[in-house]
Structure formats: structure tokens, C-alpha cells
Coordinates of C-alpha atoms in Angstrom, one line a residue:
X1 CA 20.7 26.9 45.5
X2 CA 17.6 25.5 43.7
X3 CA 14.6 24.9 45.9
X4 CA 13.5 21.3 46.6
X5 CA 10.3 21.9 44.6
X6 CA 12.1 23.1 41.5
X7 CA 14.6 20.3 41.8
X8 CA 11.8 17.7 42.1
X9 CA 10.0 19.2 39.1
X10 CA 13.1 19.2 36.9
X11 CA 13.9 15.6 37.9
X12 CA 10.4 14.5 37.1
X13 CA 10.4 16.2 33.7
X14 CA 13.8 14.8 32.8
X15 CA 12.7 11.3 33.9
X16 CA 9.4 11.5 32.0
X17 CA 11.2 12.7 28.9
X18 CA 13.8 10.0 29.1
X19 CA 11.1 7.3 29.6
X20 CA 9.1 8.5 26.7
X21 CA 12.2 8.6 24.5
X22 CA 13.3 5.1 25.4
X23 CA 9.8 3.7 24.9
X24 CA 9.4 5.4 21.5
X25 CA 12.9 4.1 20.5
X26 CA 12.0 0.6 21.5
X27 CA 8.7 0.8 19.7
X28 CA 10.3 2.0 16.5
X29 CA 13.0 -0.7 16.8
X30 CA 10.2 -3.3 17.0
X31 CA 8.6 -1.9 13.8
X32 CA 11.9 -2.0 11.9
X33 CA 12.5 -5.6 13.0
X34 CA 9.3 -6.7 11.3
X35 CA 10.3 -5.5 7.9
X36 CA 10.9 -7.8 5.0
X37 CA 8.9 -10.6 3.4
X38 CA 6.1 -11.5 5.7
X39 CA 2.8 -13.4 5.8
X40 CA -0.6 -12.0 6.7
X41 CA -3.2 -14.5 7.7
X42 CA -3.6 -17.9 6.1
X43 CA -2.5 -18.9 2.7
X44 CA -5.2 -18.1 0.3
X45 CA -6.8 -15.4 2.5
X46 CA -8.2 -12.5 0.5
X47 CA -6.0 -9.5 0.5
X48 CA -6.6 -5.8 0.4
X49 CA -4.1 -3.9 -1.8
X50 CA -3.7 -0.1 -1.7
X51 CA -2.1 1.4 -4.7
X52 CA -0.9 5.0 -4.6
X53 CA -1.0 6.7 -8.1
X54 CA 1.0 9.7 -9.0
X55 CA 0.3 11.9 -12.0
X56 CA 1.3 11.3 -15.6
X57 CA 4.2 8.8 -15.9
X58 CA 3.8 7.4 -12.3
X59 CA 0.3 6.3 -13.0
X60 CA 1.1 4.9 -16.5
X61 CA 4.0 2.8 -15.1
X62 CA 2.0 1.6 -12.1
X63 CA -1.0 0.4 -14.1
X64 CA 1.3 -1.3 -16.6
X65 CA 3.0 -3.1 -13.7
X66 CA -0.4 -4.3 -12.5
X67 CA -1.7 -5.3 -16.0
X68 CA -1.7 -9.0 -15.1
X69 CA -2.8 -8.5 -11.5
X70 CA -3.9 -11.7 -9.7
X71 CA -7.3 -10.5 -8.7
X72 CA -8.1 -13.8 -7.0
X73 CA -5.3 -13.0 -4.5
X74 CA -5.7 -9.2 -4.2
X75 CA -9.5 -9.4 -4.1
X76 CA -10.0 -5.8 -3.0
X77 CA -8.1 -2.8 -4.4
X78 CA -8.0 0.8 -3.2
X79 CA -6.5 3.3 -5.6
X80 CA -5.3 6.6 -4.1
X81 CA -5.1 9.8 -6.2
X82 CA -4.3 13.3 -5.3
X83 CA -6.9 16.1 -5.4
X84 CA -7.3 17.5 -8.9
X85 CA -5.8 14.5 -10.6
X86 CA -8.9 13.4 -12.5
X87 CA -6.7 11.7 -15.1
X88 CA -5.3 9.1 -12.7
X89 CA -8.8 8.5 -11.3
X90 CA -10.2 7.8 -14.7
X91 CA -7.2 5.6 -15.6
X92 CA -7.8 3.5 -12.5
X93 CA -11.5 3.1 -13.3
X94 CA -10.7 2.1 -16.9
X95 CA -8.1 -0.4 -15.6
X96 CA -10.6 -2.1 -13.4
X97 CA -13.2 -2.2 -16.2
X98 CA -10.5 -3.9 -18.4
X99 CA -9.9 -6.5 -15.6
X100 CA -13.6 -7.2 -15.4
X101 CA -13.9 -7.6 -19.2
X102 CA -11.0 -10.0 -19.3
X103 CA -12.4 -12.0 -16.4
X104 CA -15.7 -12.4 -18.1
X105 CA -14.0 -13.4 -21.3
X106 CA -11.6 -16.0 -19.9
X107 CA -13.5 -17.3 -16.8
X108 CA -12.3 -17.6 -13.2
X109 CA -8.7 -16.3 -13.1
X110 CA -7.3 -19.0 -10.7
X111 CA -8.6 -21.8 -13.0
X112 CA -7.8 -20.3 -16.4
X113 CA -6.0 -22.8 -18.6
X114 CA -6.9 -25.8 -16.4
X115 CA -9.5 -27.8 -18.3
X116 CA -9.5 -30.5 -15.7
X117 CA -11.1 -28.3 -13.1
X118 CA -14.9 -28.7 -12.7
X119 CA -16.2 -25.4 -11.4
X120 CA -19.4 -27.0 -10.0
X121 CA -17.2 -29.5 -8.0
X122 CA -15.1 -26.7 -6.6
X123 CA -18.1 -24.7 -5.6
X124 CA -19.6 -27.7 -3.8
X125 CA -16.4 -28.5 -2.0
X126 CA -15.9 -24.9 -0.9
X127 CA -19.5 -24.5 0.3
X128 CA -20.2 -21.3 -1.6
X129 CA -20.5 -20.3 -5.2
X130 CA -17.4 -18.9 -7.0
X131 CA -17.8 -15.2 -7.4
X132 CA -16.2 -12.5 -9.5
X133 CA -13.0 -10.9 -8.4
X134 CA -13.7 -7.7 -10.4
X135 CA -16.4 -5.1 -10.7
X136 CA -17.5 -2.0 -8.8
X137 CA -17.8 -3.8 -5.5
X138 CA -14.1 -5.0 -5.7
X139 CA -12.4 -1.6 -5.7
X140 CA -12.6 2.0 -4.7
X141 CA -10.8 5.2 -5.7
X142 CA -9.9 7.5 -2.8
X143 CA -8.8 11.1 -3.1
X144 CA -6.3 12.8 -0.7
X145 CA -5.0 16.4 -0.6
X146 CA -2.0 16.9 -2.8
X147 CA 1.3 16.8 -0.9
X148 CA 2.8 19.6 -3.1
X149 CA 1.3 21.4 -6.0
X150 CA 3.2 22.3 -9.1
X151 CA 5.3 25.4 -8.6
X152 CA 4.2 25.6 -5.0
X153 CA 6.7 27.6 -2.9
X154 CA 8.9 25.5 -0.6
X155 CA 7.9 27.7 2.3
X156 CA 4.3 26.5 2.2
X157 CA 5.0 22.9 1.3
X158 CA 5.1 21.6 5.0
X159 CA 1.5 22.9 5.5
X160 CA 0.2 21.1 2.4
X161 CA 2.2 18.0 3.3
X162 CA 0.6 18.0 6.8
X163 CA -2.8 18.3 5.2
X164 CA -2.0 15.4 3.0
X165 CA -0.9 13.4 6.0
X166 CA -4.1 14.0 7.8
X167 CA -6.0 12.9 4.7
X168 CA -4.0 9.6 4.6
X169 CA -5.3 8.4 7.9
X170 CA -9.0 8.0 6.9
X171 CA -8.0 6.3 3.7
X172 CA -5.8 3.8 5.4
X173 CA -8.5 3.2 8.0
X174 CA -11.1 2.7 5.3
X175 CA -13.2 5.7 6.1
X176 CA -11.8 8.2 3.6
X177 CA -13.3 10.0 0.6
X178 CA -13.9 7.3 -2.1
X179 CA -15.7 6.8 -5.3
X180 CA -17.8 4.0 -3.8
X181 CA -18.4 2.2 -0.5
X182 CA -20.1 -0.9 -1.6
X183 CA -19.9 -3.8 0.9
X184 CA -18.2 -7.0 -0.1
X185 CA -20.7 -9.5 -1.6
X186 CA -18.9 -12.7 -0.6
X187 CA -16.6 -14.2 2.0
X188 CA -13.7 -14.1 -0.4
X189 CA -13.3 -10.3 -0.2
X190 CA -11.8 -8.5 2.7
X191 CA -13.9 -5.7 4.1
X192 CA -13.2 -2.4 2.3
X193 CA -13.3 -0.5 5.6
X194 CA -10.4 -2.5 7.0
X195 CA -6.7 -1.5 7.0
X196 CA -5.0 -2.6 3.7
X197 CA -2.7 -5.7 3.8
X198 CA -0.2 -4.1 1.5
X199 CA 0.7 -0.7 0.1
X200 CA 2.2 -0.4 -3.4
X201 CA 4.0 2.8 -4.3
X202 CA 6.3 3.9 -7.1
X203 CA 7.6 7.3 -6.1
X204 CA 5.2 10.3 -6.0
X205 CA 5.4 12.7 -3.1
X206 CA 2.1 11.5 -1.8
X207 CA 3.6 8.0 -1.5
X208 CA 6.2 9.3 1.0
X209 CA 3.4 10.7 3.1
X210 CA 1.5 7.4 3.0
X211 CA 4.5 5.5 4.3
X212 CA 4.8 8.0 7.2
X213 CA 1.1 7.7 8.0
X214 CA 1.3 3.9 8.0
X215 CA 4.2 4.0 10.4
X216 CA 2.2 6.2 12.7
X217 CA -0.7 3.9 12.7
X218 CA 1.5 0.9 13.3
X219 CA 3.5 2.7 16.0
X220 CA 0.3 3.2 18.0
X221 CA -1.1 -0.2 16.8
X222 CA -4.3 1.5 15.7
X223 CA -7.0 -1.1 15.0
X224 CA -4.3 -3.8 15.7
X225 CA -2.5 -2.8 12.5
X226 CA 0.9 -3.9 13.9
X227 CA -0.4 -6.9 15.8
X228 CA -2.1 -8.1 12.5
X229 CA 0.9 -7.1 10.5
X230 CA -1.1 -4.9 8.2
X231 CA 0.2 -2.3 5.7
X232 CA 3.3 -4.1 4.4
X233 CA 5.0 -1.8 2.0
X234 CA 6.4 -2.4 -1.5
X235 CA 8.4 0.4 -3.3
X236 CA 9.1 0.0 -7.0
X237 CA 11.7 2.4 -8.4
X238 CA 10.9 3.9 -11.7
X239 CA 12.0 2.2 -14.9
X240 CA 13.6 5.6 -15.9
X241 CA 16.0 5.4 -12.9
X242 CA 18.9 3.5 -14.6
X243 CA 22.0 4.4 -12.5
X244 CA 20.7 6.4 -9.5
X245 CA 17.7 6.3 -7.3
X246 CA 15.0 9.0 -7.3
X247 CA 14.7 11.4 -4.3
X248 CA 11.7 9.4 -3.0
X249 CA 13.6 6.2 -3.4
X250 CA 16.6 7.4 -1.5
X251 CA 14.4 8.6 1.3
X252 CA 12.2 5.5 1.5
X253 CA 14.7 2.8 1.1
X254 CA 15.4 2.3 4.8
X255 CA 11.7 2.3 5.7
X256 CA 9.8 0.0 3.3
X257 CA 9.4 -3.8 3.5
X258 CA 10.5 -4.4 0.0
X259 CA 12.5 -2.1 -2.3
X260 CA 12.5 -3.2 -6.0
X261 CA 14.6 -1.8 -8.8
X262 CA 14.3 -2.4 -12.5
X263 CA 18.0 -2.3 -13.5
X264 CA 20.7 -4.8 -12.2
X265 CA 23.2 -2.0 -11.6
X266 CA 21.0 -0.5 -8.9
X267 CA 20.7 -3.8 -6.9
X268 CA 22.5 -4.3 -3.6
X269 CA 21.8 -4.0 0.1
X270 CA 18.1 -3.8 0.5
X271 CA 17.5 -3.2 -3.2
X272 CA 16.2 -6.2 -5.1
X273 CA 16.5 -6.8 -8.8
X274 CA 14.2 -9.6 -9.9
X275 CA 14.5 -9.4 -13.7
X276 CA 11.6 -8.1 -15.6
X277 CA 9.6 -6.5 -12.8
X278 CA 7.0 -4.9 -15.1
X279 CA 3.7 -6.8 -14.7
X280 CA 5.3 -8.8 -11.9
X281 CA 2.1 -9.1 -9.9
X282 CA 0.7 -11.4 -12.5
X283 CA 3.3 -13.2 -14.6
X284 CA 6.7 -14.8 -13.9
X285 CA 8.0 -14.9 -10.4
X286 CA 5.3 -13.6 -8.1
X287 CA 6.4 -10.4 -6.2
X288 CA 4.8 -9.9 -2.8
X289 CA 5.5 -9.2 0.8
X290 CA 2.6 -11.1 2.2

């Protein structure tokens, strides 16, 4: 017959475990119930967009998708590249320089094509001068450890994935390794050291780790990330996936806020087909979760 002390200890451990399990389950349920299109702050508030770039084709496709990016809405951008991927980092820098060149050439993005708008009147009514939405102070490029190297043995992959996960937290919290840490120069830009409003991904392994990291931060409501409904997630399936989803897509479909596909035969359930998704952040029907 078990002693009273042993029985009490066993009961206490079982009760504690059950309580933690139920609490964690309820917390996860609350996170899942907040998925889907959602708003963050007031209409017109500046938004911080975090973009995870893969290597090669992933980066090319992502930047093409963002070619007509509405910089006056996503006023601060964070680009994430894996360690050793100098190509993606350089492409992100060139992309931002092109956005800046076009802004200088065409004028303020939100007023382009509207000759009836008097910029001086708008500035006076707003109470501050209109400012640029591009330039070095409007974006940063962060580097995180690679989730899995090319030809890396599967046996060691969990360790590199864990290292990548640990590197994701500082980036999401705005304290990570970045190319620049210039403070915002106007009230129209969100602080670069704040949690991003949205995370845009299109399939690389690092993106899967970022989604996991965002869930952990929201689970514990770190820096009020869940209360403020930060880190809304948009997954865009590759244009090359015509009839089946990628491995990353199959894994992430239940967990992201929006899951966008680029072929009608892939639509259904939580998968959304919205026509020509390429460059959807700028032209046509605006695609967003916030």
C-alpha cells in the first residue's frame, strides 16, 4: 500500500500536469480563434511588415509580388534572410532603392494620379509635413541562422532548426541583428523595434520556424503581442505549385491567418484564390490581413 506522502505527491503532480495541459489547450484555442482577416489599430495607422526571404526562386518570387508595394500603408519593412544568403540581402536592398527611386520620380504614393490634391493643404490639415515612405530609415535587413543547410544530415537538422528558432525571437521583437537601426523620422512610421503587424512568407524552411516563433510569443503575450493582435501571418504558395501544395504549405495551412494560392484548382477550405496574386500588395484587389 502506497504511503500517504507518496499518494499526495502523485496526486499533486497529476493535478498540476492536468491544470497546465488544460490551460495551454485553452490558450492555444484562443489563438486559433483569432485567425483570419483582422484589423490592427485604426484605419490609416502605419504598419510594420516583416518579409521572410528564402534563397533563389523564393526571393525572386517574393520581391516580384511586392513590386507595387503600398509603402504609405506598410511604412516600415523588415526583410529576413538566412545566414550566408548574401544574394537575398542584396536583392532586398536593391528593391528598396528602386522603391525610393520611383517615389522620388512620381511623388507621394498615396496621391499619385490625383491632380486635385494640394500637398501644402494636406500638410497643413495633418499638422505635419508629408514625408518619404522609402529610404534607409524605412527598412532593415535582419539575418537569422539557417534552419537547414544544403545537404545537411537530417540527424543534425533539429539542432540547426532550434538555433534558427532562437534567432527568430530577437528579430520579431525588434532587437535582432540587422543592417541598420535608424529611428523613425516621423510619426507616420511605426517604431522599428516593435513587433511587426504582419509576417509575409512564401515557403522556405525559415518561414516555418518564424511562424512557430510568432505563436510562442503570442501564446505568452510577450510585449502584448496577442492583446494588440500583432504578427498576423500571410502565406503565399509558390506559383510553381499548380496541382499540389508544397511541404511547407501543407504544414502551415492550419496555422496561418491567410493562405493564398495562385491556381484556381488549389482553392478550397482555407485556401484562397484571388486571381492574379502576383504584385497583389499594390495593384488590383488589395490583399491584407490587417
